[in-house]
XYZ file of N, CA and C in Angstrom:
549
model
N 11.733 10.069 -14.444
C 11.992 8.765 -15.040
C 13.586 8.467 -14.054
N 13.493 7.379 -13.251
C 14.772 7.130 -12.609
C 14.731 5.653 -12.334
N 15.798 5.264 -11.270
C 15.675 4.331 -10.615
C 16.352 4.522 -9.516
N 15.348 3.810 -8.337
C 15.831 3.957 -6.910
C 14.981 2.762 -6.293
N 16.236 2.157 -5.602
C 15.868 0.777 -4.818
C 16.182 1.040 -3.455
N 15.352 0.260 -2.352
C 15.979 0.272 -1.260
C 16.039 -1.242 -0.623
N 16.809 -1.512 0.286
C 16.873 -2.973 0.694
C 16.798 -2.853 2.256
N 15.908 -3.427 2.904
C 15.820 -3.436 4.356
C 16.442 -4.656 4.834
N 17.514 -4.323 6.035
C 18.043 -5.152 6.682
C 17.891 -5.377 8.049
N 18.073 -6.106 8.983
C 17.531 -6.198 10.274
C 18.195 -5.106 11.114
N 19.534 -4.869 10.864
C 20.028 -3.315 11.735
C 20.039 -1.937 10.850
N 19.479 -2.141 9.494
C 19.783 -0.881 8.897
C 18.977 -1.037 7.537
N 19.026 0.027 6.721
C 18.401 0.006 5.479
C 19.448 0.473 4.486
N 19.152 0.233 3.133
C 20.067 1.020 2.104
C 19.243 1.574 0.922
N 19.714 2.524 0.571
C 18.813 3.270 -0.600
C 20.098 3.465 -1.780
N 19.589 3.150 -2.987
C 20.356 3.343 -4.026
C 20.032 4.248 -5.062
N 20.480 5.211 -5.734
C 19.524 5.749 -6.860
C 20.717 5.925 -8.107
N 19.995 6.166 -9.237
C 21.076 6.434 -10.486
C 21.156 8.052 -10.441
N 21.752 8.569 -11.561
C 22.244 9.482 -11.586
C 21.719 10.653 -12.604
N 20.761 10.043 -13.354
C 20.167 10.606 -14.365
C 18.531 11.020 -14.318
N 18.611 12.391 -14.627
C 17.088 12.993 -14.767
C 16.743 13.486 -15.989
N 15.370 12.731 -16.469
C 15.029 12.765 -17.585
C 13.518 13.316 -17.862
N 13.586 14.864 -18.631
C 12.224 15.422 -18.380
C 11.466 15.090 -19.603
N 10.328 15.550 -19.637
C 9.444 15.211 -20.886
C 10.172 15.563 -22.013
N 9.877 15.064 -23.213
C 10.691 15.416 -24.443
C 12.112 14.856 -24.452
N 12.514 13.767 -23.337
C 13.482 12.938 -23.463
C 14.859 13.730 -23.486
N 14.673 15.078 -22.686
C 15.969 15.645 -22.317
C 16.553 15.155 -20.924
N 17.564 14.910 -21.275
C 18.590 14.185 -19.879
C 19.512 15.028 -19.465
N 19.575 14.952 -17.965
C 20.367 16.018 -17.455
C 21.459 15.124 -16.470
N 22.399 15.356 -15.899
C 23.146 14.702 -15.025
C 24.178 16.003 -14.733
N 24.360 15.876 -13.245
C 25.108 16.681 -12.423
C 25.361 16.256 -11.132
N 26.625 16.375 -10.676
C 27.164 16.046 -9.213
C 26.165 16.558 -8.199
N 25.607 17.801 -8.407
C 24.506 18.435 -7.291
C 23.325 17.769 -7.226
N 22.864 17.241 -8.254
C 21.522 16.841 -8.431
C 21.205 15.280 -8.026
N 21.560 15.110 -6.474
C 21.354 13.965 -6.034
C 19.680 13.417 -5.819
N 19.719 12.168 -5.906
C 18.341 11.784 -5.677
C 17.978 11.113 -4.514
N 18.948 10.884 -3.659
C 18.962 10.800 -2.145
C 19.488 11.902 -1.417
N 18.645 12.156 -0.314
C 19.308 13.407 0.298
C 19.040 13.077 1.987
N 19.849 13.738 2.559
C 19.794 13.872 4.006
C 18.794 14.926 4.596
N 17.755 14.612 5.069
C 16.815 15.613 5.575
C 16.819 15.562 6.919
N 17.371 16.406 7.919
C 17.440 16.210 9.224
C 17.928 14.960 9.585
N 17.171 13.941 9.994
C 17.696 12.615 10.586
C 17.311 11.553 9.522
N 16.748 12.149 8.493
C 16.133 11.097 7.535
C 16.745 11.017 6.314
N 16.726 9.963 5.583
C 16.802 9.755 4.052
C 15.766 10.010 3.235
N 16.016 10.951 2.249
C 14.758 10.948 1.350
C 15.250 10.747 -0.050
N 14.579 9.724 -0.700
C 14.880 9.562 -2.416
C 13.554 9.735 -3.181
N 13.885 10.460 -4.210
C 12.460 10.881 -4.882
C 12.547 10.365 -6.390
N 11.368 10.156 -6.952
C 11.280 9.708 -8.303
C 10.076 10.487 -8.698
N 9.948 10.607 -10.159
C 8.629 11.150 -11.010
C 8.850 12.819 -10.952
N 8.053 13.587 -10.854
C 8.036 14.917 -11.154
C 9.245 15.603 -10.196
N 9.856 16.600 -10.768
C 10.968 17.072 -10.334
C 10.603 17.917 -8.919
N 9.714 18.691 -9.230
C 9.478 19.627 -8.058
C 8.930 19.435 -6.697
N 8.284 18.335 -6.813
C 7.848 17.837 -4.966
C 8.885 17.188 -4.654
N 9.563 16.286 -5.555
C 10.929 15.757 -5.155
C 12.211 16.824 -4.555
N 12.133 17.911 -5.383
C 13.063 19.046 -4.902
C 12.521 19.520 -3.530
N 11.148 19.782 -3.424
C 11.066 20.371 -2.241
C 10.967 19.715 -0.874
N 10.902 18.290 -1.190
C 10.891 17.158 -0.184
C 12.305 17.137 0.048
N 13.072 17.057 -0.596
C 14.715 16.938 -0.323
C 15.362 18.035 -0.029
N 14.703 19.295 -0.373
C 15.531 20.462 -0.060
C 14.864 21.552 1.079
N 13.619 21.661 0.705
C 13.097 22.565 1.479
C 12.268 22.162 2.849
N 12.001 20.792 2.991
C 11.176 20.379 4.067
C 12.126 20.380 5.276
N 11.655 20.582 6.533
C 11.985 20.703 7.876
C 11.037 19.796 8.488
N 11.518 18.466 8.461
C 10.670 17.333 9.045
C 10.799 17.428 10.794
N 9.700 17.024 11.489
C 9.815 16.923 12.828
C 10.859 15.801 13.386
N 11.633 16.223 14.234
C 12.481 14.886 15.002
C 11.798 13.950 15.524
N 12.192 12.647 15.559
C 11.514 11.794 16.249
C 12.025 11.745 18.076
N 11.027 11.549 18.901
C 11.049 11.518 20.292
C 11.116 9.854 20.672
N 11.659 9.781 21.599
C 11.922 8.289 22.162
C 10.570 7.552 22.158
N 9.556 8.118 22.511
C 8.476 7.562 22.308
C 7.925 7.104 20.795
N 8.333 8.135 19.807
C 8.022 7.915 18.532
C 8.744 6.719 17.990
N 10.132 6.354 18.543
C 10.845 5.243 17.909
C 10.426 4.043 18.718
N 9.466 3.821 19.506
C 8.792 2.629 19.775
C 7.808 2.189 18.734
N 7.252 3.137 17.836
C 6.398 2.911 16.708
C 6.454 3.643 15.610
N 7.536 3.276 14.704
C 7.904 4.121 13.505
C 7.081 4.229 12.558
N 6.245 3.213 12.553
C 5.332 3.561 11.342
C 4.216 4.372 11.721
N 3.793 4.174 12.941
C 2.847 5.232 13.112
C 3.374 6.633 13.267
N 4.514 7.034 13.808
C 5.339 8.351 13.818
C 5.153 8.818 12.122
N 5.649 7.943 11.374
C 5.595 8.256 9.804
C 4.323 8.657 9.480
N 3.127 7.891 9.570
C 1.781 8.421 9.117
C 1.358 9.554 10.107
N 1.473 9.544 11.181
C 0.787 10.601 12.161
C 1.560 11.752 12.231
N 2.882 11.941 12.090
C 3.480 13.044 12.123
C 4.486 13.578 10.800
N 5.004 12.760 10.506
C 6.057 12.732 9.508
C 5.228 13.216 7.994
N 4.126 12.439 7.697
C 3.349 12.668 6.385
C 2.677 14.100 6.366
N 2.084 14.367 7.613
C 1.415 15.680 7.555
C 2.556 16.866 7.510
N 3.461 16.635 7.967
C 4.480 17.880 7.650
C 5.126 17.938 6.471
N 5.191 16.777 5.872
C 5.540 16.701 4.291
C 4.516 17.365 3.455
N 3.163 16.957 3.593
C 1.936 17.609 2.948
C 2.098 18.842 2.975
N 2.112 19.440 4.196
C 1.950 20.938 4.516
C 3.177 21.593 3.746
N 4.608 20.956 3.950
C 5.550 21.566 3.043
C 5.478 21.661 1.736
N 4.675 20.477 0.908
C 4.536 20.617 -0.663
C 3.526 21.613 -0.754
N 2.303 21.560 -0.264
C 1.379 22.743 -0.450
C 1.839 23.851 -0.068
N 2.738 24.449 0.857
C 3.339 25.786 1.006
C 4.271 26.215 0.035
N 4.768 25.387 -0.899
C 5.709 25.413 -1.982
C 5.199 25.101 -3.010
N 3.706 25.373 -3.192
C 3.006 25.308 -4.392
C 2.726 24.056 -5.242
N 2.948 23.038 -4.597
C 2.525 21.704 -5.070
C 1.046 21.535 -4.942
N 0.140 21.210 -5.956
C -1.158 21.227 -5.983
C -1.606 19.803 -6.140
N -2.005 19.159 -4.723
C -2.477 17.714 -5.014
C -3.683 17.389 -5.805
N -4.477 18.514 -6.239
C -5.454 18.075 -6.875
C -5.270 18.267 -8.496
N -3.732 18.912 -9.006
C -3.609 19.200 -10.302
C -3.753 17.590 -10.940
N -4.346 17.546 -11.991
C -4.628 16.195 -13.015
C -5.808 15.578 -12.798
N -6.211 16.017 -11.400
C -7.704 15.085 -11.437
C -8.803 15.551 -12.036
N -8.764 16.848 -12.663
C -10.004 17.349 -13.252
C -9.822 16.829 -14.914
N -8.858 16.316 -15.132
C -8.732 15.617 -16.773
C -8.468 14.501 -16.762
N -8.862 13.690 -15.752
C -8.905 12.212 -15.944
C -7.513 11.410 -15.662
N -6.268 12.069 -15.201
C -5.086 11.762 -14.923
C -4.712 11.165 -13.484
N -6.061 11.237 -12.413
C -5.674 11.047 -11.492
C -5.293 9.593 -11.074
N -5.428 8.730 -12.331
C -4.736 7.511 -11.798
C -3.352 7.352 -12.028
N -2.664 8.306 -12.392
C -1.149 8.299 -12.982
C -0.459 8.852 -11.665
N 0.894 8.190 -11.232
C 1.470 8.550 -10.142
C 2.421 9.827 -10.583
N 2.270 10.907 -9.671
C 3.168 12.016 -9.957
C 4.461 12.100 -9.367
N 4.721 11.479 -8.258
C 5.877 11.400 -7.800
C 5.962 10.245 -6.662
N 6.956 9.489 -6.208
C 6.960 8.474 -5.426
C 8.590 8.572 -4.376
N 8.367 8.813 -3.315
C 9.419 8.774 -2.218
C 9.748 7.610 -1.358
N 11.113 7.021 -1.504
C 11.581 6.014 -0.359
C 12.104 7.032 0.739
N 11.628 6.753 1.913
C 12.191 7.482 3.193
C 12.581 6.469 4.368
N 13.851 6.834 4.728
C 14.425 6.229 5.835
C 14.084 6.866 7.062
N 13.763 6.131 7.804
C 13.475 6.516 9.176
C 13.938 5.735 10.228
N 14.985 6.316 11.061
C 15.302 5.188 12.233
C 15.668 3.824 11.431
N 16.631 3.888 10.539
C 16.821 2.430 9.796
C 15.514 1.618 9.114
N 14.382 2.573 9.059
C 13.428 1.505 8.061
C 12.883 2.393 7.353
N 12.659 1.435 5.972
C 12.209 2.244 4.859
C 10.864 2.228 4.941
N 10.310 3.346 4.186
C 8.911 3.508 3.799
C 8.805 4.014 2.288
N 7.936 3.325 1.596
C 7.452 3.713 0.395
C 6.074 4.780 0.383
N 6.424 6.181 -0.060
C 5.385 7.117 0.035
C 4.831 7.388 -1.131
N 3.734 7.398 -1.485
C 2.981 7.738 -2.757
C 2.628 9.186 -2.851
N 2.313 9.601 -4.063
C 2.145 10.748 -4.198
C 0.576 11.429 -3.202
N 0.123 10.468 -2.713
C -1.044 10.885 -2.108
C -0.812 10.841 -0.549
N 0.408 10.671 -0.397
C 0.884 10.466 1.046
C 0.603 9.181 1.764
N 0.171 8.201 1.091
C -0.050 6.946 1.611
C 1.355 6.185 1.881
N 1.403 5.830 2.851
C 2.494 4.858 3.447
C 2.731 3.475 3.290
N 3.598 2.814 2.715
C 3.620 1.448 2.645
C 5.060 0.861 3.205
N 4.840 -0.471 3.759
C 6.225 -1.302 3.959
C 6.227 -2.532 3.167
N 7.600 -2.928 3.065
C 7.267 -4.385 2.341
C 8.119 -5.690 3.107
N 7.095 -6.484 3.077
C 7.464 -7.624 4.162
C 8.875 -8.352 3.439
N 9.135 -8.239 2.355
C 10.254 -8.941 1.785
C 11.558 -8.121 1.853
N 11.242 -6.718 2.263
C 12.387 -6.101 2.403
C 12.871 -5.186 1.362
N 11.954 -5.320 0.067
C 12.732 -4.736 -1.220
C 11.688 -3.681 -1.698
N 12.335 -2.284 -2.216
C 11.523 -1.484 -2.585
C 12.108 -0.879 -3.744
N 11.206 -0.286 -4.615
C 11.812 0.200 -5.904
C 10.880 1.638 -6.268
N 11.094 2.748 -6.699
C 10.408 3.684 -7.308
C 11.375 4.125 -8.737
N 10.370 4.393 -9.591
C 11.000 4.780 -10.740
C 10.815 3.852 -12.209
N 10.992 4.570 -13.089
C 11.222 3.616 -14.581
C 11.816 2.449 -14.701
N 12.889 2.463 -14.010
C 13.693 1.122 -14.209
C 13.540 0.218 -12.889
N 12.906 0.509 -11.846
C 12.647 -0.093 -10.606
C 12.103 -1.510 -10.634
N 11.281 -1.782 -11.901
C 10.908 -3.122 -12.098
C 12.016 -4.191 -12.158
N 12.887 -3.547 -13.167
C 14.082 -4.470 -13.423
C 14.959 -4.452 -12.374
N 15.329 -3.635 -11.503
C 16.239 -3.946 -10.352
C 15.548 -4.889 -9.368
N 14.037 -4.531 -9.187
C 13.569 -5.421 -8.273
C 13.384 -6.788 -8.595
N 13.332 -7.153 -9.988
C 13.341 -8.215 -10.385
C 14.759 -8.962 -10.071
N 15.660 -8.264 -9.956
C 17.232 -8.882 -9.999
C 17.267 -9.092 -8.543
N 16.777 -8.230 -7.636
C 16.962 -8.478 -6.088
C 16.125 -9.686 -5.681
N 14.764 -9.824 -6.349
C 14.186 -11.021 -5.857
C 14.958 -12.253 -6.419
N 15.714 -12.288 -7.508
C 16.430 -13.113 -8.134
C 17.759 -13.531 -7.301
N 17.971 -12.713 -6.135
C 19.082 -12.933 -5.421
C 20.388 -12.083 -5.631
N 20.425 -11.109 -6.725
C 21.649 -10.374 -6.791
C 21.793 -9.483 -5.889
N 22.959 -8.518 -5.545
C 23.295 -7.856 -4.589
C 22.971 -6.344 -5.467
N 22.315 -5.324 -4.629
C 21.915 -3.854 -5.000
C 22.742 -3.614 -6.000
N 23.804 -3.616 -6.027
C 24.755 -3.010 -6.969
C 24.576 -3.807 -8.706
N 24.355 -5.175 -8.404
C 24.091 -5.667 -9.584
C 22.714 -5.340 -9.962
N 21.812 -5.325 -9.123
C 20.394 -4.973 -9.488
C 20.390 -3.599 -10.398
N 20.887 -2.771 -9.862
C 21.116 -1.263 -10.393
C 21.943 -1.391 -11.826
N 22.712 -2.185 -11.864
C 23.217 -2.437 -13.140
C 22.458 -2.963 -14.286
N 21.781 -3.995 -13.894
C 20.311 -4.464 -14.662
C 19.600 -3.510 -15.144
N 19.205 -2.699 -14.243
C 18.213 -1.661 -14.671
C 18.947 -0.458 -15.643
N 20.087 -0.240 -15.537
C 20.792 0.712 -16.074
C 20.743 -0.036 -17.616
N 21.090 -1.139 -17.692
C 21.254 -2.163 -18.926
C 19.979 -1.794 -19.843
N 19.065 -2.058 -18.940
C 17.547 -2.146 -19.617
C 16.822 -0.792 -19.942
N 16.894 0.137 -18.883
C 15.912 1.200 -18.909
C 16.744 2.523 -19.436
N 16.433 2.937 -20.537
C 17.090 4.047 -21.040
C 17.136 5.488 -20.177
N 16.232 5.410 -19.246
C 16.194 6.628 -18.189
C 17.063 6.532 -16.909
N 17.914 5.362 -16.844
C 18.680 5.113 -16.110
C 20.110 5.044 -16.241
N 20.924 5.650 -15.591
C 22.185 5.589 -15.746
C 23.227 6.050 -14.383
N 24.250 5.328 -14.318
C 25.344 5.629 -13.409
C 26.051 7.041 -13.487
N 26.828 7.222 -12.435
C 27.062 6.570 -11.444
C 26.021 6.625 -10.350
N 26.023 5.314 -9.424
C 25.014 5.161 -8.466
C 25.142 5.839 -7.112
N 24.434 6.478 -6.618
C 24.616 7.016 -4.953
C 23.977 5.952 -4.168
N 25.047 5.505 -3.127
C 24.378 4.775 -2.233
C 24.360 5.406 -0.647
N 23.454 5.096 -0.095
C 23.356 5.840 1.382
C 22.673 4.489 2.215
N 23.278 4.270 3.306
C 23.015 3.644 4.371
C 22.454 4.356 5.655
N 21.383 3.755 6.157
C 21.154 4.267 7.733
C 20.921 2.926 8.509
N 21.602 3.397 9.708
C 21.437 2.116 11.084
C 20.142 2.510 11.679
N 19.677 1.438 12.155
C 18.590 1.405 13.448
C 19.297 1.970 14.582
N 18.602 2.812 15.295
C 19.122 3.308 16.603
C 18.295 2.711 17.926
């Protein structure tokens, strides 16, 4: 339970995340070391959902670096090189992609990531599918529908996060803000 938003600009992208982790049973945790946006190599990785895969992606993953050729088609790079690397890291560290499928929970999202690559945002689902928004707005976590609605209504990202904090009990500040420029 969390709120993470992303905004794509012409020359950069912005990620913002709240500071509260809520576990099953309503246990709330906050700590300055528990950041929802991490610098992983040359990328920014923000995670919501199950804590374990987010921790693996943000702290154990050693993703491949982009080459000059990769920079010509970042979307292809993310699908062809970045996602296989992330999948392998998750599996190597105990994440079971099939868990929950046998009991009918396969329709529930286990985690979502927003990843900034070369100043471009990508929404990554728990099956490693990759999407991009033509509107330039991204959101994951329980409070993201409120923040996204506010962004579409024309407010700045900081105000959108404040809206989510006001409405969603699983969202609270202070908010982490990270920006990545296009190269």
